[in-house]
């Protein structure tokens, strides 16, 4: 009986062990599907997020393509309007860049170039004080010469005397009446050339003239001689609106009366002499005399009251020593004469540059 009881007990323990093992297996089986479900759920969330992101990117891309196409179309349209033969770039960066700055640049360019110079009643511009600009001015353009006879310049206040210059003009002395702040500057503008443009019924017209005189009235800007006035005004003379800038005279037809020379004023002697440059390359900035046989140096001064002349030192006039006379122009190029000091004491001597170079 005892053995039977032990056998029965052992069997019971063994059965309990199997039941316990079966419970662990059952628990593991239940946990596994739950974990996979969580992973699947997480994957689903990722897929959903990815799908949302793709959808968003798709919309962004679609919007970008539409904007790019619209910008490209606008750029092409702008190119056609501006006469460009090249197609507008289609990359998004260049389209964005052109869309923001190029249209503004075109508008700015149109603003600057929109004035074609055409006008009505062009010969009746309202008289006003001239304005100075960086290299010239703007205001009234008038005429004092005959547009039919087209006489050559008589030298005017620049004291050139009779010339063969056909394209000449007077320049304003003042900005406001009596202030003497105009470019005339006591005759310093003499010999300089000015490129003038004026509004006409046909648009802007241009002419280049040499300054030989000063304006007679307060509202004058540039007062043209006959030939240049006819080129701009035709037969309809009057007061026109114009703009002008100083330029070099080199290579300009009609502004040369003769070759470049030093001219000695009448009445000169070994005790007194003043000189001027005739037919210069540009307005004269300075004249200096350098000794060749000596170390003499003289910086000439403009004569006050006798416009467009420079005073020669008496010490130079009384000697036969050789000198270099160096003329510096507004444009920075120089002309140089090699002469004797006594040459500058001869009244009305006309010392041509080509004859006094070595």
C-alpha positions as YAML, in Angstrom:
chain: A
units: angstrom
residues:
- id: 1
  name: UNK
  ca: [0.00, 0.00, 0.00]
- id: 2
  name: UNK
  ca: [2.83, 2.30, 0.87]
- id: 3
  name: UNK
  ca: [4.46, 1.72, -2.48]
- id: 4
  name: UNK
  ca: [1.17, 2.28, -4.21]
- id: 5
  name: UNK
  ca: [0.69, 5.52, -2.39]
- id: 6
  name: UNK
  ca: [4.20, 6.68, -3.37]
- id: 7
  name: UNK
  ca: [3.54, 5.71, -6.98]
- id: 8
  name: UNK
  ca: [0.28, 7.59, -6.98]
- id: 9
  name: UNK
  ca: [1.95, 10.67, -5.48]
- id: 10
  name: UNK
  ca: [4.77, 10.60, -8.00]
- id: 11
  name: UNK
  ca: [2.22, 10.41, -10.81]
- id: 12
  name: UNK
  ca: [0.37, 13.39, -9.41]
- id: 13
  name: UNK
  ca: [3.55, 15.46, -9.20]
- id: 14
  name: UNK
  ca: [4.48, 14.50, -12.75]
- id: 15
  name: UNK
  ca: [1.03, 15.54, -14.02]
- id: 16
  name: UNK
  ca: [1.30, 18.85, -12.19]
- id: 17
  name: UNK
  ca: [4.68, 19.45, -13.85]
- id: 18
  name: UNK
  ca: [3.18, 18.87, -17.27]
- id: 19
  name: UNK
  ca: [0.34, 21.24, -16.50]
- id: 20
  name: UNK
  ca: [2.85, 23.90, -15.40]
- id: 21
  name: UNK
  ca: [4.85, 23.46, -18.61]
- id: 22
  name: UNK
  ca: [1.68, 23.70, -20.62]
- id: 23
  name: UNK
  ca: [0.75, 26.99, -18.93]
- id: 24
  name: UNK
  ca: [4.17, 28.56, -19.85]
- id: 25
  name: UNK
  ca: [3.72, 27.50, -23.46]
- id: 26
  name: UNK
  ca: [0.22, 28.94, -23.55]
- id: 27
  name: UNK
  ca: [1.39, 32.23, -22.07]
- id: 28
  name: UNK
  ca: [4.20, 32.52, -24.64]
- id: 29
  name: UNK
  ca: [1.78, 31.84, -27.46]
- id: 30
  name: UNK
  ca: [-0.52, 34.63, -26.28]
- id: 31
  name: UNK
  ca: [2.37, 37.19, -25.88]
- id: 32
  name: UNK
  ca: [3.79, 36.65, -29.38]
- id: 33
  name: UNK
  ca: [0.68, 37.65, -31.34]
- id: 34
  name: UNK
  ca: [0.31, 40.74, -29.11]
- id: 35
  name: UNK
  ca: [3.93, 41.90, -29.85]
- id: 36
  name: UNK
  ca: [3.53, 41.34, -33.58]
- id: 37
  name: UNK
  ca: [0.29, 43.30, -33.51]
- id: 38
  name: UNK
  ca: [2.07, 46.20, -31.85]
- id: 39
  name: UNK
  ca: [4.83, 46.07, -34.47]
- id: 40
  name: UNK
  ca: [2.27, 45.93, -37.26]
- id: 41
  name: UNK
  ca: [0.45, 48.86, -35.71]
- id: 42
  name: UNK
  ca: [3.72, 50.83, -35.49]
- id: 43
  name: UNK
  ca: [4.55, 49.95, -39.09]
- id: 44
  name: UNK
  ca: [1.09, 51.07, -40.10]
- id: 45
  name: UNK
  ca: [1.65, 54.42, -38.34]
- id: 46
  name: UNK
  ca: [4.99, 54.82, -40.15]
- id: 47
  name: UNK
  ca: [3.35, 53.96, -43.45]
- id: 48
  name: UNK
  ca: [0.59, 56.46, -42.70]
- id: 49
  name: UNK
  ca: [3.16, 59.15, -41.82]
- id: 50
  name: UNK
  ca: [5.19, 58.31, -44.91]
- id: 51
  name: UNK
  ca: [2.04, 58.45, -46.98]
- id: 52
  name: UNK
  ca: [1.18, 61.84, -45.48]
- id: 53
  name: UNK
  ca: [4.73, 63.08, -46.17]
- id: 54
  name: UNK
  ca: [4.62, 61.79, -49.73]
- id: 55
  name: UNK
  ca: [1.27, 63.44, -50.21]
- id: 56
  name: UNK
  ca: [2.67, 66.70, -48.83]
- id: 57
  name: UNK
  ca: [5.78, 66.45, -51.03]
- id: 58
  name: UNK
  ca: [3.58, 65.67, -53.99]
- id: 59
  name: UNK
  ca: [1.55, 68.82, -53.34]
- id: 60
  name: UNK
  ca: [4.74, 70.86, -52.85]
- id: 61
  name: UNK
  ca: [6.23, 69.48, -56.05]
- id: 62
  name: UNK
  ca: [3.00, 70.09, -57.92]
- id: 63
  name: UNK
  ca: [2.85, 73.65, -56.58]
- id: 64
  name: UNK
  ca: [6.53, 74.16, -57.47]
- id: 65
  name: UNK
  ca: [5.96, 72.91, -61.00]
- id: 66
  name: UNK
  ca: [2.91, 75.14, -61.42]
- id: 67
  name: UNK
  ca: [4.79, 78.18, -60.05]
- id: 68
  name: UNK
  ca: [7.82, 77.38, -62.17]
- id: 69
  name: UNK
  ca: [5.70, 77.01, -65.26]
- id: 70
  name: UNK
  ca: [3.91, 80.27, -64.48]
- id: 71
  name: UNK
  ca: [7.22, 82.08, -63.75]
- id: 72
  name: UNK
  ca: [8.80, 80.58, -66.86]
- id: 73
  name: UNK
  ca: [5.82, 81.70, -68.92]
- id: 74
  name: UNK
  ca: [6.06, 85.19, -67.44]
- id: 75
  name: UNK
  ca: [9.80, 85.27, -68.08]
- id: 76
  name: UNK
  ca: [9.29, 84.18, -71.67]
- id: 77
  name: UNK
  ca: [6.59, 86.79, -72.08]
- id: 78
  name: UNK
  ca: [8.88, 89.44, -70.60]
- id: 79
  name: UNK
  ca: [11.67, 88.30, -72.93]
- id: 80
  name: UNK
  ca: [9.41, 88.70, -75.94]
- id: 81
  name: UNK
  ca: [8.32, 92.15, -74.85]
- id: 82
  name: UNK
  ca: [11.91, 93.29, -74.36]
- id: 83
  name: UNK
  ca: [12.94, 91.94, -77.76]
- id: 84
  name: UNK
  ca: [15.17, 89.21, -76.37]
- id: 85
  name: UNK
  ca: [15.80, 86.33, -78.74]
- id: 86
  name: UNK
  ca: [16.90, 83.98, -75.97]
- id: 87
  name: UNK
  ca: [14.52, 81.78, -74.00]
- id: 88
  name: UNK
  ca: [14.20, 82.49, -70.30]
- id: 89
  name: UNK
  ca: [15.95, 79.93, -68.07]
- id: 90
  name: UNK
  ca: [13.60, 77.36, -66.57]
- id: 91
  name: UNK
  ca: [15.50, 76.27, -63.46]
- id: 92
  name: UNK
  ca: [13.58, 77.16, -60.32]
- id: 93
  name: UNK
  ca: [16.45, 79.18, -58.83]
- id: 94
  name: UNK
  ca: [16.84, 81.37, -61.89]
- id: 95
  name: UNK
  ca: [13.08, 81.80, -62.26]
- id: 96
  name: UNK
  ca: [12.77, 82.91, -58.65]
- id: 97
  name: UNK
  ca: [15.75, 85.23, -59.04]
- id: 98
  name: UNK
  ca: [14.41, 86.77, -62.23]
- id: 99
  name: UNK
  ca: [10.89, 87.00, -60.88]
- id: 100
  name: UNK
  ca: [12.01, 89.15, -57.96]
- id: 101
  name: UNK
  ca: [14.76, 91.35, -59.37]
- id: 102
  name: UNK
  ca: [14.67, 91.28, -63.15]
- id: 103
  name: UNK
  ca: [11.19, 92.73, -63.46]
- id: 104
  name: UNK
  ca: [12.19, 95.56, -61.12]
- id: 105
  name: UNK
  ca: [15.35, 96.12, -63.14]
- id: 106
  name: UNK
  ca: [13.31, 96.23, -66.34]
- id: 107
  name: UNK
  ca: [10.91, 98.70, -64.77]
- id: 108
  name: UNK
  ca: [13.83, 100.81, -63.62]
- id: 109
  name: UNK
  ca: [15.39, 100.59, -67.06]
- id: 110
  name: UNK
  ca: [12.09, 101.59, -68.65]
- id: 111
  name: UNK
  ca: [11.90, 104.57, -66.30]
- id: 112
  name: UNK
  ca: [15.38, 105.66, -67.34]
- id: 113
  name: UNK
  ca: [14.85, 105.10, -71.05]
- id: 114
  name: UNK
  ca: [11.20, 106.01, -71.32]
- id: 115
  name: UNK
  ca: [11.94, 109.62, -72.31]
- id: 116
  name: UNK
  ca: [12.44, 109.44, -76.05]
- id: 117
  name: UNK
  ca: [12.97, 113.20, -76.29]
- id: 118
  name: UNK
  ca: [9.87, 113.84, -78.35]
- id: 119
  name: UNK
  ca: [7.93, 116.99, -77.50]
- id: 120
  name: UNK
  ca: [5.41, 119.50, -78.78]
- id: 121
  name: UNK
  ca: [6.00, 123.25, -78.73]
- id: 122
  name: UNK
  ca: [9.65, 122.30, -78.33]
- id: 123
  name: UNK
  ca: [10.86, 125.83, -79.12]
- id: 124
  name: UNK
  ca: [8.93, 127.28, -76.16]
- id: 125
  name: UNK
  ca: [10.72, 125.74, -73.19]
- id: 126
  name: UNK
  ca: [10.12, 127.85, -70.07]
- id: 127
  name: UNK
  ca: [13.18, 129.92, -69.16]
- id: 128
  name: UNK
  ca: [14.80, 128.72, -65.93]
- id: 129
  name: UNK
  ca: [18.17, 128.67, -64.22]
- id: 130
  name: UNK
  ca: [20.45, 125.94, -65.59]
- id: 131
  name: UNK
  ca: [21.33, 122.97, -63.40]
- id: 132
  name: UNK
  ca: [24.80, 121.52, -62.95]
- id: 133
  name: UNK
  ca: [25.41, 117.79, -63.37]
- id: 134
  name: UNK
  ca: [28.53, 115.73, -62.69]
- id: 135
  name: UNK
  ca: [30.13, 116.54, -66.06]
- id: 136
  name: UNK
  ca: [27.89, 119.19, -67.57]
- id: 137
  name: UNK
  ca: [24.40, 120.50, -67.04]
- id: 138
  name: UNK
  ca: [20.81, 120.76, -68.24]
- id: 139
  name: UNK
  ca: [18.39, 123.54, -69.03]
- id: 140
  name: UNK
  ca: [17.87, 125.95, -71.92]
- id: 141
  name: UNK
  ca: [19.42, 125.42, -75.34]
- id: 142
  name: UNK
  ca: [19.18, 128.55, -77.51]
- id: 143
  name: UNK
  ca: [20.92, 130.07, -80.54]
- id: 144
  name: UNK
  ca: [22.64, 133.34, -81.37]
- id: 145
  name: UNK
  ca: [23.88, 132.51, -84.86]
- id: 146
  name: UNK
  ca: [22.20, 132.55, -88.25]
- id: 147
  name: UNK
  ca: [20.82, 129.11, -89.07]
- id: 148
  name: UNK
  ca: [20.73, 130.00, -92.77]
- id: 149
  name: UNK
  ca: [24.16, 131.60, -93.27]
- id: 150
  name: UNK
  ca: [25.91, 129.34, -90.72]
- id: 151
  name: UNK
  ca: [28.73, 131.77, -90.07]
- id: 152
  name: UNK
  ca: [31.99, 130.65, -88.49]
- id: 153
  name: UNK
  ca: [32.88, 131.79, -85.00]
- id: 154
  name: UNK
  ca: [34.39, 135.24, -84.45]
- id: 155
  name: UNK
  ca: [36.03, 134.06, -81.25]
- id: 156
  name: UNK
  ca: [33.62, 135.64, -78.79]
- id: 157
  name: UNK
  ca: [34.64, 136.28, -75.20]
- id: 158
  name: UNK
  ca: [37.36, 133.63, -75.56]
- id: 159
  name: UNK
  ca: [39.24, 136.18, -77.71]
- id: 160
  name: UNK
  ca: [40.11, 133.78, -80.51]
- id: 161
  name: UNK
  ca: [39.39, 136.37, -83.18]
- id: 162
  name: UNK
  ca: [38.23, 135.27, -86.63]
- id: 163
  name: UNK
  ca: [38.17, 131.47, -86.85]
- id: 164
  name: UNK
  ca: [37.08, 128.73, -89.21]
- id: 165
  name: UNK
  ca: [35.16, 126.94, -86.45]
- id: 166
  name: UNK
  ca: [31.63, 126.11, -87.63]
- id: 167
  name: UNK
  ca: [30.39, 124.23, -84.56]
- id: 168
  name: UNK
  ca: [30.67, 126.58, -81.61]
- id: 169
  name: UNK
  ca: [28.62, 127.81, -78.65]
- id: 170
  name: UNK
  ca: [28.49, 129.98, -75.55]
- id: 171
  name: UNK
  ca: [28.23, 128.39, -72.08]
- id: 172
  name: UNK
  ca: [26.47, 129.76, -68.99]
- id: 173
  name: UNK
  ca: [28.35, 131.89, -66.48]
- id: 174
  name: UNK
  ca: [25.89, 131.58, -63.59]
- id: 175
  name: UNK
  ca: [23.66, 128.97, -61.99]
- id: 176
  name: UNK
  ca: [21.64, 131.54, -60.08]
- id: 177
  name: UNK
  ca: [21.82, 135.14, -61.32]
- id: 178
  name: UNK
  ca: [25.18, 136.70, -60.49]
- id: 179
  name: UNK
  ca: [26.70, 133.77, -58.59]
- id: 180
  name: UNK
  ca: [29.32, 132.96, -61.28]
- id: 181
  name: UNK
  ca: [29.11, 129.25, -60.40]
- id: 182
  name: UNK
  ca: [28.65, 128.13, -63.98]
- id: 183
  name: UNK
  ca: [31.33, 126.32, -66.01]
- id: 184
  name: UNK
  ca: [32.54, 129.51, -67.73]
- id: 185
  name: UNK
  ca: [34.76, 130.22, -64.71]
- id: 186
  name: UNK
  ca: [36.49, 133.36, -65.95]
- id: 187
  name: UNK
  ca: [37.18, 131.84, -69.35]
- id: 188
  name: UNK
  ca: [38.51, 128.49, -68.10]
- id: 189
  name: UNK
  ca: [35.86, 126.73, -70.24]
- id: 190
  name: UNK
  ca: [37.27, 128.26, -73.44]
- id: 191
  name: UNK
  ca: [38.31, 125.74, -76.04]
- id: 192
  name: UNK
  ca: [36.49, 122.87, -74.36]
- id: 193
  name: UNK
  ca: [33.96, 120.84, -76.31]
- id: 194
  name: UNK
  ca: [30.41, 120.08, -75.18]
- id: 195
  name: UNK
  ca: [28.10, 117.36, -76.48]
- id: 196
  name: UNK
  ca: [24.56, 118.75, -76.45]
- id: 197
  name: UNK
  ca: [21.29, 116.87, -76.83]
- id: 198
  name: UNK
  ca: [17.93, 118.63, -77.07]
- id: 199
  name: UNK
  ca: [14.29, 117.58, -77.21]
- id: 200
  name: UNK
  ca: [12.64, 118.02, -80.60]
- id: 201
  name: UNK
  ca: [9.40, 116.83, -82.29]
- id: 202
  name: UNK
  ca: [11.48, 113.98, -83.73]
- id: 203
  name: UNK
  ca: [13.05, 113.05, -80.39]
- id: 204
  name: UNK
  ca: [16.52, 113.72, -79.00]
- id: 205
  name: UNK
  ca: [18.99, 115.34, -81.39]
- id: 206
  name: UNK
  ca: [22.71, 115.66, -80.69]
- id: 207
  name: UNK
  ca: [25.54, 117.98, -81.67]
- id: 208
  name: UNK
  ca: [29.09, 118.62, -80.39]
- id: 209
  name: UNK
  ca: [30.40, 122.19, -80.22]
- id: 210
  name: UNK
  ca: [33.49, 124.08, -79.06]
- id: 211
  name: UNK
  ca: [33.06, 126.77, -76.38]
- id: 212
  name: UNK
  ca: [34.16, 130.13, -77.78]
- id: 213
  name: UNK
  ca: [31.92, 132.51, -75.83]
- id: 214
  name: UNK
  ca: [29.90, 133.04, -72.67]
- id: 215
  name: UNK
  ca: [26.13, 133.29, -72.33]
- id: 216
  name: UNK
  ca: [24.66, 136.81, -72.21]
- id: 217
  name: UNK
  ca: [21.63, 136.15, -70.00]
- id: 218
  name: UNK
  ca: [20.82, 134.53, -66.67]
- id: 219
  name: UNK
  ca: [18.57, 131.78, -68.04]
- id: 220
  name: UNK
  ca: [21.01, 130.59, -70.67]
- id: 221
  name: UNK
  ca: [22.46, 127.10, -70.53]
- id: 222
  name: UNK
  ca: [24.13, 126.54, -73.89]
- id: 223
  name: UNK
  ca: [23.74, 129.12, -76.67]
- id: 224
  name: UNK
  ca: [24.50, 127.51, -80.04]
- id: 225
  name: UNK
  ca: [26.07, 129.04, -83.11]
- id: 226
  name: UNK
  ca: [24.25, 128.85, -86.43]
- id: 227
  name: UNK
  ca: [25.33, 125.49, -87.84]
- id: 228
  name: UNK
  ca: [24.75, 123.39, -84.72]
- id: 229
  name: UNK
  ca: [21.46, 125.19, -84.03]
- id: 230
  name: UNK
  ca: [20.21, 124.28, -87.49]
- id: 231
  name: UNK
  ca: [21.11, 120.62, -86.89]
- id: 232
  name: UNK
  ca: [18.91, 120.54, -83.78]
- id: 233
  name: UNK
  ca: [16.22, 123.15, -84.37]
- id: 234
  name: UNK
  ca: [15.89, 123.16, -88.13]
- id: 235
  name: UNK
  ca: [14.07, 126.37, -89.04]
- id: 236
  name: UNK
  ca: [12.12, 126.48, -85.78]
- id: 237
  name: UNK
  ca: [14.49, 128.48, -83.60]
- id: 238
  name: UNK
  ca: [13.69, 129.22, -79.98]
- id: 239
  name: UNK
  ca: [14.35, 128.00, -76.46]
- id: 240
  name: UNK
  ca: [14.63, 124.21, -76.25]
- id: 241
  name: UNK
  ca: [15.17, 121.88, -73.30]
- id: 242
  name: UNK
  ca: [18.56, 120.23, -73.46]
- id: 243
  name: UNK
  ca: [21.34, 118.44, -71.59]
- id: 244
  name: UNK
  ca: [25.07, 118.67, -72.15]
- id: 245
  name: UNK
  ca: [28.37, 117.16, -71.08]
- id: 246
  name: UNK
  ca: [31.99, 118.12, -71.60]
- id: 247
  name: UNK
  ca: [33.93, 115.87, -74.00]
- id: 248
  name: UNK
  ca: [37.30, 115.88, -75.75]
- id: 249
  name: UNK
  ca: [37.54, 117.81, -79.02]
- id: 250
  name: UNK
  ca: [39.83, 115.23, -80.60]
- id: 251
  name: UNK
  ca: [38.36, 113.60, -83.69]
- id: 252
  name: UNK
  ca: [35.29, 115.89, -83.76]
- id: 253
  name: UNK
  ca: [34.51, 117.50, -87.12]
- id: 254
  name: UNK
  ca: [33.59, 121.18, -87.34]
- id: 255
  name: UNK
  ca: [35.20, 122.32, -84.09]
- id: 256
  name: UNK
  ca: [38.69, 122.94, -85.49]
- id: 257
  name: UNK
  ca: [39.59, 126.27, -87.05]
- id: 258
  name: UNK
  ca: [43.28, 125.49, -87.53]
- id: 259
  name: UNK
  ca: [46.10, 123.50, -85.96]
- id: 260
  name: UNK
  ca: [46.84, 123.80, -82.24]
- id: 261
  name: UNK
  ca: [49.03, 126.78, -81.44]
- id: 262
  name: UNK
  ca: [50.22, 129.25, -78.80]
- id: 263
  name: UNK
  ca: [49.08, 132.73, -79.71]
- id: 264
  name: UNK
  ca: [50.75, 135.86, -78.27]
- id: 265
  name: UNK
  ca: [48.48, 138.83, -77.67]
- id: 266
  name: UNK
  ca: [49.03, 142.08, -79.53]
- id: 267
  name: UNK
  ca: [51.08, 144.62, -77.56]
- id: 268
  name: UNK
  ca: [53.49, 142.02, -76.18]
- id: 269
  name: UNK
  ca: [57.10, 142.97, -75.52]
- id: 270
  name: UNK
  ca: [60.09, 141.84, -73.49]
- id: 271
  name: UNK
  ca: [58.45, 143.49, -70.49]
- id: 272
  name: UNK
  ca: [54.91, 142.09, -70.78]
- id: 273
  name: UNK
  ca: [53.19, 139.26, -72.60]
- id: 274
  name: UNK
  ca: [50.11, 137.08, -72.26]
- id: 275
  name: UNK
  ca: [49.36, 133.97, -74.33]
- id: 276
  name: UNK
  ca: [46.47, 131.60, -75.10]
- id: 277
  name: UNK
  ca: [46.09, 128.15, -76.65]
- id: 278
  name: UNK
  ca: [44.10, 128.12, -79.88]
- id: 279
  name: UNK
  ca: [42.37, 124.98, -81.15]
- id: 280
  name: UNK
  ca: [43.25, 122.95, -78.04]
- id: 281
  name: UNK
  ca: [42.33, 119.30, -77.53]
- id: 282
  name: UNK
  ca: [40.12, 120.34, -74.63]
- id: 283
  name: UNK
  ca: [39.78, 123.14, -72.10]
- id: 284
  name: UNK
  ca: [43.16, 124.14, -70.66]
- id: 285
  name: UNK
  ca: [43.80, 123.29, -67.02]
- id: 286
  name: UNK
  ca: [47.31, 124.65, -66.64]
- id: 287
  name: UNK
  ca: [50.37, 125.97, -68.49]
- id: 288
  name: UNK
  ca: [53.88, 125.49, -67.13]
- id: 289
  name: UNK
  ca: [57.28, 126.59, -68.47]
- id: 290
  name: UNK
  ca: [60.39, 124.45, -67.82]
- id: 291
  name: UNK
  ca: [63.92, 125.61, -68.56]
- id: 292
  name: UNK
  ca: [65.93, 123.45, -70.98]
- id: 293
  name: UNK
  ca: [69.22, 125.32, -70.57]
- id: 294
  name: UNK
  ca: [68.46, 126.19, -66.94]
- id: 295
  name: UNK
  ca: [66.49, 124.76, -64.03]
- id: 296
  name: UNK
  ca: [63.85, 127.48, -64.25]
- id: 297
  name: UNK
  ca: [60.24, 126.53, -63.62]
- id: 298
  name: UNK
  ca: [57.17, 128.75, -63.90]
- id: 299
  name: UNK
  ca: [53.51, 127.90, -63.34]
- id: 300
  name: UNK
  ca: [51.52, 130.46, -65.35]
- id: 301
  name: UNK
  ca: [48.48, 132.21, -63.93]
- id: 302
  name: UNK
  ca: [45.28, 133.08, -65.76]
- id: 303
  name: UNK
  ca: [44.77, 136.76, -66.39]
- id: 304
  name: UNK
  ca: [41.93, 138.27, -64.37]
- id: 305
  name: UNK
  ca: [39.62, 140.35, -66.55]
- id: 306
  name: UNK
  ca: [41.18, 139.41, -69.90]
- id: 307
  name: UNK
  ca: [39.59, 136.00, -70.27]
- id: 308
  name: UNK
  ca: [41.37, 132.95, -71.68]
- id: 309
  name: UNK
  ca: [44.91, 134.33, -71.39]
- id: 310
  name: UNK
  ca: [47.89, 133.36, -69.27]
- id: 311
  name: UNK
  ca: [50.69, 135.67, -68.04]
- id: 312
  name: UNK
  ca: [54.28, 134.93, -69.12]
- id: 313
  name: UNK
  ca: [56.98, 135.88, -66.54]
- id: 314
  name: UNK
  ca: [59.16, 138.81, -67.60]
- id: 315
  name: UNK
  ca: [62.31, 136.78, -66.90]
- id: 316
  name: UNK
  ca: [61.37, 134.37, -69.69]
- id: 317
  name: UNK
  ca: [60.69, 137.13, -72.23]
- id: 318
  name: UNK
  ca: [64.13, 138.73, -71.91]
- id: 319
  name: UNK
  ca: [66.20, 135.67, -72.77]
- id: 320
  name: UNK
  ca: [67.01, 133.50, -75.72]
- id: 321
  name: UNK
  ca: [67.17, 130.41, -73.46]
- id: 322
  name: UNK
  ca: [65.17, 127.39, -74.54]
- id: 323
  name: UNK
  ca: [62.07, 126.33, -72.68]
- id: 324
  name: UNK
  ca: [59.48, 123.59, -72.71]
- id: 325
  name: UNK
  ca: [55.95, 125.01, -72.58]
- id: 326
  name: UNK
  ca: [53.64, 122.24, -71.30]
- id: 327
  name: UNK
  ca: [49.86, 122.63, -71.65]
- id: 328
  name: UNK
  ca: [47.72, 120.28, -69.55]
- id: 329
  name: UNK
  ca: [44.10, 119.72, -70.58]
- id: 330
  name: UNK
  ca: [41.00, 118.69, -68.67]
- id: 331
  name: UNK
  ca: [41.29, 115.19, -70.14]
- id: 332
  name: UNK
  ca: [44.79, 114.80, -68.72]
- id: 333
  name: UNK
  ca: [46.70, 114.65, -72.03]
- id: 334
  name: UNK
  ca: [49.47, 117.19, -72.53]
- id: 335
  name: UNK
  ca: [50.88, 119.17, -75.46]
- id: 336
  name: UNK
  ca: [54.46, 120.42, -75.35]
- id: 337
  name: UNK
  ca: [56.25, 123.19, -77.27]
- id: 338
  name: UNK
  ca: [60.05, 123.70, -77.48]
- id: 339
  name: UNK
  ca: [60.71, 127.43, -77.93]
- id: 340
  name: UNK
  ca: [63.00, 130.31, -76.97]
- id: 341
  name: UNK
  ca: [61.78, 132.62, -74.24]
- id: 342
  name: UNK
  ca: [61.96, 135.63, -76.55]
- id: 343
  name: UNK
  ca: [59.47, 133.94, -78.95]
- id: 344
  name: UNK
  ca: [56.75, 134.68, -76.41]
- id: 345
  name: UNK
  ca: [57.52, 138.41, -76.57]
- id: 346
  name: UNK
  ca: [56.58, 138.78, -80.26]
- id: 347
  name: UNK
  ca: [53.14, 140.43, -80.68]
- id: 348
  name: UNK
  ca: [50.55, 138.25, -82.45]
- id: 349
  name: UNK
  ca: [52.99, 135.41, -82.93]
- id: 350
  name: UNK
  ca: [51.18, 132.17, -83.74]
- id: 351
  name: UNK
  ca: [53.44, 129.33, -82.57]
- id: 352
  name: UNK
  ca: [52.11, 126.11, -84.10]
- id: 353
  name: UNK
  ca: [52.63, 122.95, -82.12]
- id: 354
  name: UNK
  ca: [53.75, 120.92, -85.13]
- id: 355
  name: UNK
  ca: [56.54, 123.46, -85.81]
- id: 356
  name: UNK
  ca: [57.88, 123.50, -82.25]
- id: 357
  name: UNK
  ca: [58.30, 119.86, -81.35]
- id: 358
  name: UNK
  ca: [61.48, 117.81, -81.27]
...
